[in-house]
Coordinates of C-alpha atoms in Angstrom, one line a residue:
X1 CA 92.0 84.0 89.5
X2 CA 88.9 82.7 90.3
X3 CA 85.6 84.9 91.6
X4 CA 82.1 84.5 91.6
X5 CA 79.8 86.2 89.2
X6 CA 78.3 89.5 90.2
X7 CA 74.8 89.1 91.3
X8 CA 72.2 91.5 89.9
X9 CA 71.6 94.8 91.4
X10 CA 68.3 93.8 92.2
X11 CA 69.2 90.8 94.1
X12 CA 69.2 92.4 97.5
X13 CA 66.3 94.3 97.6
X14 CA 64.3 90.9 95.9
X15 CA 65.5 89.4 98.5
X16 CA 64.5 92.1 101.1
X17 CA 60.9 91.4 99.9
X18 CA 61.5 87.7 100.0
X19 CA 62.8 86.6 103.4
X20 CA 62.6 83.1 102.7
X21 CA 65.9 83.6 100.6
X22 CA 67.8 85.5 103.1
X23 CA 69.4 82.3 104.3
X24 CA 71.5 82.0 101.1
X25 CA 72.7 85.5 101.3
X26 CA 76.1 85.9 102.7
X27 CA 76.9 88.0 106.1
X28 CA 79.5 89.8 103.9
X29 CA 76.9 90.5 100.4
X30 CA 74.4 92.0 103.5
X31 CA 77.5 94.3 104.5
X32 CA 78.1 95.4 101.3
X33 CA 75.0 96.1 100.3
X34 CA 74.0 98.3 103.5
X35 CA 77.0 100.6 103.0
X36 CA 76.2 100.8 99.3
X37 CA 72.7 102.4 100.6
X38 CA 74.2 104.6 103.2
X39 CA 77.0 106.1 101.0
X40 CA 73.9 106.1 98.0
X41 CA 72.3 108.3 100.7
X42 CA 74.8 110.3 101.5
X43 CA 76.3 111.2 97.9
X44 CA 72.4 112.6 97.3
X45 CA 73.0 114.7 100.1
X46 CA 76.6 116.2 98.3
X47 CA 75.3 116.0 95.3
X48 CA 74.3 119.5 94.9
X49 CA 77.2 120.3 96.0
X50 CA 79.7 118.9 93.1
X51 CA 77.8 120.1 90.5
X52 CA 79.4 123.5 89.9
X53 CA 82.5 123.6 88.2
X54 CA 85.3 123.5 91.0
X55 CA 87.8 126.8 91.6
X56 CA 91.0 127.2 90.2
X57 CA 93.8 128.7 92.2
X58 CA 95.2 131.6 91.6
X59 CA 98.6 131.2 90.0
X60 CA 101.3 132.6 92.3
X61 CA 103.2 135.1 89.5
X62 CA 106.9 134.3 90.1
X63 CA 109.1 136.8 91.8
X64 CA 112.7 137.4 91.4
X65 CA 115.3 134.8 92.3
X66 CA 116.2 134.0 96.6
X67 CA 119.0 132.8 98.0
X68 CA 117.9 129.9 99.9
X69 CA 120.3 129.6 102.2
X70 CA 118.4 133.1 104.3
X71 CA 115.4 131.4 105.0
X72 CA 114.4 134.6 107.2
X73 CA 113.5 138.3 106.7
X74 CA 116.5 140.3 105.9
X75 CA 116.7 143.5 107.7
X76 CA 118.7 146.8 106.8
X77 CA 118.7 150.2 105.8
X78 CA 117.4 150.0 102.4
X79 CA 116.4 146.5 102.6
X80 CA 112.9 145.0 102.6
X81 CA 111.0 142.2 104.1
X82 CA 111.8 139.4 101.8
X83 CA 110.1 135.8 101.6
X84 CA 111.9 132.9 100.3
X85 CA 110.1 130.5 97.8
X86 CA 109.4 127.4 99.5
X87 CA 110.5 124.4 96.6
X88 CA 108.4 123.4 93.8
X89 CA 107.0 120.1 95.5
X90 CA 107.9 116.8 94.2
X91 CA 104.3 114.9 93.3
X92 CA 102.2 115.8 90.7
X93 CA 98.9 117.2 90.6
X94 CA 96.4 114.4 91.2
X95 CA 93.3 115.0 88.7
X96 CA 90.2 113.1 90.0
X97 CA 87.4 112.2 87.6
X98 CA 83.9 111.0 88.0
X99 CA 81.6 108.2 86.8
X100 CA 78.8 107.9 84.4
X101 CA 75.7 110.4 85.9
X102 CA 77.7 111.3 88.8
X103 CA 80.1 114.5 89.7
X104 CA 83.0 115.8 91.8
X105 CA 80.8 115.3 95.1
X106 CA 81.8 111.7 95.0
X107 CA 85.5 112.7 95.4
X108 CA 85.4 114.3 99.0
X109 CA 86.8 111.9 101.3
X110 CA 89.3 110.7 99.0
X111 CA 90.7 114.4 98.5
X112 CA 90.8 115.2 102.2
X113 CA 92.3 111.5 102.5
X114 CA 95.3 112.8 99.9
X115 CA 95.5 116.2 101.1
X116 CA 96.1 115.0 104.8
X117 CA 98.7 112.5 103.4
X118 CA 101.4 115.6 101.5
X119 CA 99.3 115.8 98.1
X120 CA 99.1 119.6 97.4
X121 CA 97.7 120.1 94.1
X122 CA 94.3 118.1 93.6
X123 CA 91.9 119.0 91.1
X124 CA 88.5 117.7 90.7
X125 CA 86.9 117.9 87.2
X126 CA 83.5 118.1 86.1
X127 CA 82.8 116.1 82.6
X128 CA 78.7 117.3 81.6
X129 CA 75.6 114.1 82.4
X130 CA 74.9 114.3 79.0
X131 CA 78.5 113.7 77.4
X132 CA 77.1 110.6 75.0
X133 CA 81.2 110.0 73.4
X134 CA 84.0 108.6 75.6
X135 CA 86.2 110.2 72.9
X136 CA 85.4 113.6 72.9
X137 CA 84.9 113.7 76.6
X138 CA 88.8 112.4 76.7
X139 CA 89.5 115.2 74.6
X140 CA 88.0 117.7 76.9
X141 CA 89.9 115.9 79.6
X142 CA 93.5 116.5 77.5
X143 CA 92.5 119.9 77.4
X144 CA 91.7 120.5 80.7
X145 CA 94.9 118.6 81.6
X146 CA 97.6 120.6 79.3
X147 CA 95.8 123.5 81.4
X148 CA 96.6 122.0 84.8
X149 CA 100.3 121.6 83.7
X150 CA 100.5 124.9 82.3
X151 CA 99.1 126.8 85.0
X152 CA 101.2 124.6 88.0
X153 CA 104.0 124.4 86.1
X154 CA 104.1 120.5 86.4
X155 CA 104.9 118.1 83.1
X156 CA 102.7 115.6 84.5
X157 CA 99.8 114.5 86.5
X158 CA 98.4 111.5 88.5
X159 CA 94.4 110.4 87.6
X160 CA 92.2 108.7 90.1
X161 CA 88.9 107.5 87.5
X162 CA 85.9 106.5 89.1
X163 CA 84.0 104.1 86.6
X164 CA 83.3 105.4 83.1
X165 CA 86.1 108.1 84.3
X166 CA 88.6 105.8 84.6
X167 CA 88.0 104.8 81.3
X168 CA 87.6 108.5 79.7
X169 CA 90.9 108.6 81.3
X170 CA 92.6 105.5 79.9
X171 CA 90.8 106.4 76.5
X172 CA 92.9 109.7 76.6
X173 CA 96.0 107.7 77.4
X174 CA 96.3 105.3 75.0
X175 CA 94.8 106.9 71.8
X176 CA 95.0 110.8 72.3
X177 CA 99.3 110.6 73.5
X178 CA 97.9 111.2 77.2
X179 CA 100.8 109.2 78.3
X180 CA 103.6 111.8 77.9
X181 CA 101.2 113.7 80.2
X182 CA 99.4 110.9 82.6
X183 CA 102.4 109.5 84.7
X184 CA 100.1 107.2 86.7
X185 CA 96.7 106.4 86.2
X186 CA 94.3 105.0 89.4
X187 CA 91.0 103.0 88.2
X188 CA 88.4 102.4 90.5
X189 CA 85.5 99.5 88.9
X190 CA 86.0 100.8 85.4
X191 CA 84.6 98.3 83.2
X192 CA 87.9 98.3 80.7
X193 CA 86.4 94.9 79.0
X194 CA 82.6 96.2 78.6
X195 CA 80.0 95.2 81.6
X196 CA 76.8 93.3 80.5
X197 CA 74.9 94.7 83.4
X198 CA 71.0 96.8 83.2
X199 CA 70.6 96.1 79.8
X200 CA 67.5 98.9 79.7
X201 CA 70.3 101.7 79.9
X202 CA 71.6 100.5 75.9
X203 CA 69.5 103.5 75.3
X204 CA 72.0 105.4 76.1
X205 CA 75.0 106.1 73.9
X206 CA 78.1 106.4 76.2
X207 CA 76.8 103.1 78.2
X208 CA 76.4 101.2 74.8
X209 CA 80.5 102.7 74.5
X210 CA 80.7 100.4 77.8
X211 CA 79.2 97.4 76.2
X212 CA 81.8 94.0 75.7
X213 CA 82.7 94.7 71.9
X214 CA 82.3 98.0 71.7
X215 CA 83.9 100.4 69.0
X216 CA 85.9 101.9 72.2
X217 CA 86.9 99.2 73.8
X218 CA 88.2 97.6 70.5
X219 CA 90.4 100.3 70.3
X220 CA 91.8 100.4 73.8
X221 CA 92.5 96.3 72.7
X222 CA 95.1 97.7 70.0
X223 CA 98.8 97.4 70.7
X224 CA 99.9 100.4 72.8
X225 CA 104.4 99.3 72.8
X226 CA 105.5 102.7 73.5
X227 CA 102.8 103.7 76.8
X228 CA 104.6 105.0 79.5
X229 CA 101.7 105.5 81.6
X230 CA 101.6 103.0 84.8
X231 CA 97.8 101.7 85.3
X232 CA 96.7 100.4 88.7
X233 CA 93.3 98.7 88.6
X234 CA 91.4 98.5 91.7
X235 CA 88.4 96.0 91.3
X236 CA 85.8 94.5 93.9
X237 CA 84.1 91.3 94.2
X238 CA 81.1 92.5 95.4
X239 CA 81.1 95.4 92.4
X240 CA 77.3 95.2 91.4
X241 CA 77.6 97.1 88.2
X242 CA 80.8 94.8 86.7
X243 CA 79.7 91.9 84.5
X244 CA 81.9 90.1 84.8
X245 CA 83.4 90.8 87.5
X246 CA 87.1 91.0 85.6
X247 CA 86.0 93.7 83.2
X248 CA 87.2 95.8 85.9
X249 CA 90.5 94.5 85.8
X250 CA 93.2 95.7 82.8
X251 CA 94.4 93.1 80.6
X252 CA 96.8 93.8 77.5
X253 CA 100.5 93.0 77.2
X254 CA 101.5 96.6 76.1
X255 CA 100.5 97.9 79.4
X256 CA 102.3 98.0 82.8
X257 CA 99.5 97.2 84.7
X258 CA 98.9 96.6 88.4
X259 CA 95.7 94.9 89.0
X260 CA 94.4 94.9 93.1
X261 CA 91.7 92.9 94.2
X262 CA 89.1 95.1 96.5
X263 CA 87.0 92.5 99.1
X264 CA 83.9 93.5 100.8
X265 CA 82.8 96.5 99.5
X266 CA 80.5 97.3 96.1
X267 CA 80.7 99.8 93.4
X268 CA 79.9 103.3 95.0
X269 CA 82.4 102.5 98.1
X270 CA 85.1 102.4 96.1
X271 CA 85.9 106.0 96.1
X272 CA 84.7 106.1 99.6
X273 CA 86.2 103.5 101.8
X274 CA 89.5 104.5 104.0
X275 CA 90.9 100.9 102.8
X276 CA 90.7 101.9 99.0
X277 CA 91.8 105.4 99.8
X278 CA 95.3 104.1 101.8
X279 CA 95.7 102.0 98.4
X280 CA 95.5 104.6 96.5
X281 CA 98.4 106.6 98.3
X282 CA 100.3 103.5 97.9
X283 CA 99.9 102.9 94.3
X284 CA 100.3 106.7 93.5
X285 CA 103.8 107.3 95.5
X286 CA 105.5 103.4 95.5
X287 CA 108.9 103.5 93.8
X288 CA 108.1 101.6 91.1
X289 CA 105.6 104.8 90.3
X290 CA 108.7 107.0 91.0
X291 CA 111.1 105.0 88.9
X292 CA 109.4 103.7 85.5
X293 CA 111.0 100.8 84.9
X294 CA 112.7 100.7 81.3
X295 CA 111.7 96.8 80.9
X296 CA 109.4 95.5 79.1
X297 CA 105.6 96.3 80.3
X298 CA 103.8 93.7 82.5
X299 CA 100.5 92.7 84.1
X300 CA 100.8 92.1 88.1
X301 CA 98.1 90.7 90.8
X302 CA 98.2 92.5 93.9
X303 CA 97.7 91.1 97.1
X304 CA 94.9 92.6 97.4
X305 CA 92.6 94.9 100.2
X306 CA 90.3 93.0 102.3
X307 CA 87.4 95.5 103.7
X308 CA 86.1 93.7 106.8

């Protein structure tokens, strides 16, 4: 697989303030780059809005046991309206889970993109800004989790990760036995090999967590033979905040791993664009998501999702 490096996330607006360069930037980079600024604008605008912890449902308390075959009121002397229990649906919850500085706002066309497409049960969690361990914020993410499957009555769960969530995510996975509860997990430009990019923000510990060699990302290196979790790794070409661009993409033979090319689009549109969201769908009810294949794990290149 071959793909150019990422350019610096300064590149465009140097070049903004240097026209004479503007002939060497590509019609599709220029693309890019202006959606990244209108869905930057935009997510300042929701902001506000994701920042509160997001309402649970009410659990429905179970009532007593209906014939199924009266799907109607039944009517008598003596007798009382009674509703039949629709089915226990099929798909797990999806859990969603946000990047580094960033909250459940980001998630809002990609949940009304699910929801409209049969997913029921969607929950959006809130990890705090100033989490500074991938670990224990994949702890609070197992907790939150075994909550979810208590309260729906659901074994397991699908996880859509943006960024550093995907990787709190896969953290949880492969070291804390998230797999007996994760059946799939969705990344979304999650540096799972470290990104070398703004090297001011080392100052921070959870981005130096994200750094190539990193104590972390050692660990998510170690054999993993019995994981039963499916990953599907959505990367871009145009992904600003990957270097290199393949940190994005999941590579270790334990894994059964699906690894789809995004064209077009940067970092933030990832959870954003209607091209990634219809991929997402896919990869979260395909048969091979359905079915977990009792072979040996793999690593496979998608086709791939061209954003024009």
């Amino acid at each position: 697989m071959k793909v150019t490096r990422a350019v610096s996330p300064l590149l465009p607006l140097c070049q903004r303030l240097l026209p004479g360069r503007l002939a060497g930037l590509s019609l599709t980079l220029l693309k890019a780059t202006a959606l990244e600024i209108v869905i930057l604008a935009g997510h300042l605008l929701l902001y506000p809005t994701g920042i509160t912890p997001e309402r649970r449902p009410t659990p429905t308390p179970p009532g007593p046991p209906t014939d199924l075959t009266d799907a109607g009121t039944r009517t008598g002397t003596g007798d009382t309206p009674d509703t039949t229990r629709l089915p226990t649906p099929t798909r797990p919850p999806v859990v969603l889970l946000h990047g580094f500085i960033d909250n459940r706002s980001v998630f809002v066309m990609l949940r009304r993109s699910l929801a409209q497409h049969g997913r029921q049960q969607i929950e959006s969690l809130n990890y705090s800004p100033l989490t500074c361990d991938i670990r224990t914020a994949a702890e609070l993410l197992g907790r939150h989790i075994e909550e979810i499957c208590e309260r729906t009555g659901r074994h397991e769960v699908d996880i859509v990760g943006h960024s550093l969530g995907g990787l709190i995510a896969r953290y949880y996975v492969q070291c804390l036995g998230g797999d007996v509860r994760v059946r799939t997990l969705v990344t979304l430009g999650t540096p799972h090999s470290g990104t070398r990019v703004v090297p001011l923000m080392n100052a921070h510990p959870i981005v130096r967590q994200m750094r190539p060699g990193s104590g972390v990302l050692d660990e998510l290196c170690q054999p993993a033979p019995h994981c039963r979790t499916r990953f599907v790794s959505f990367w871009s070409d145009l992904d600003q905040l990957m270097d290199p661009l393949e940190t994005a993409c999941i590579e270790h033979p334990d894994l059964l791993v699906q690894n789809v090319r995004v064209s077009g689009i940067g970092h933030l549109a990832l959870p954003v664009h209607p091209a990634v969201a219809a991929g997402i769908r896919q990869a979260l009810d395909s048969e091979e998501t359905e079915a977990r294949p009792a072979a040996a794990h793999a690593t496979a290149q998608a086709d791939g999702l061209t954003v024009a």
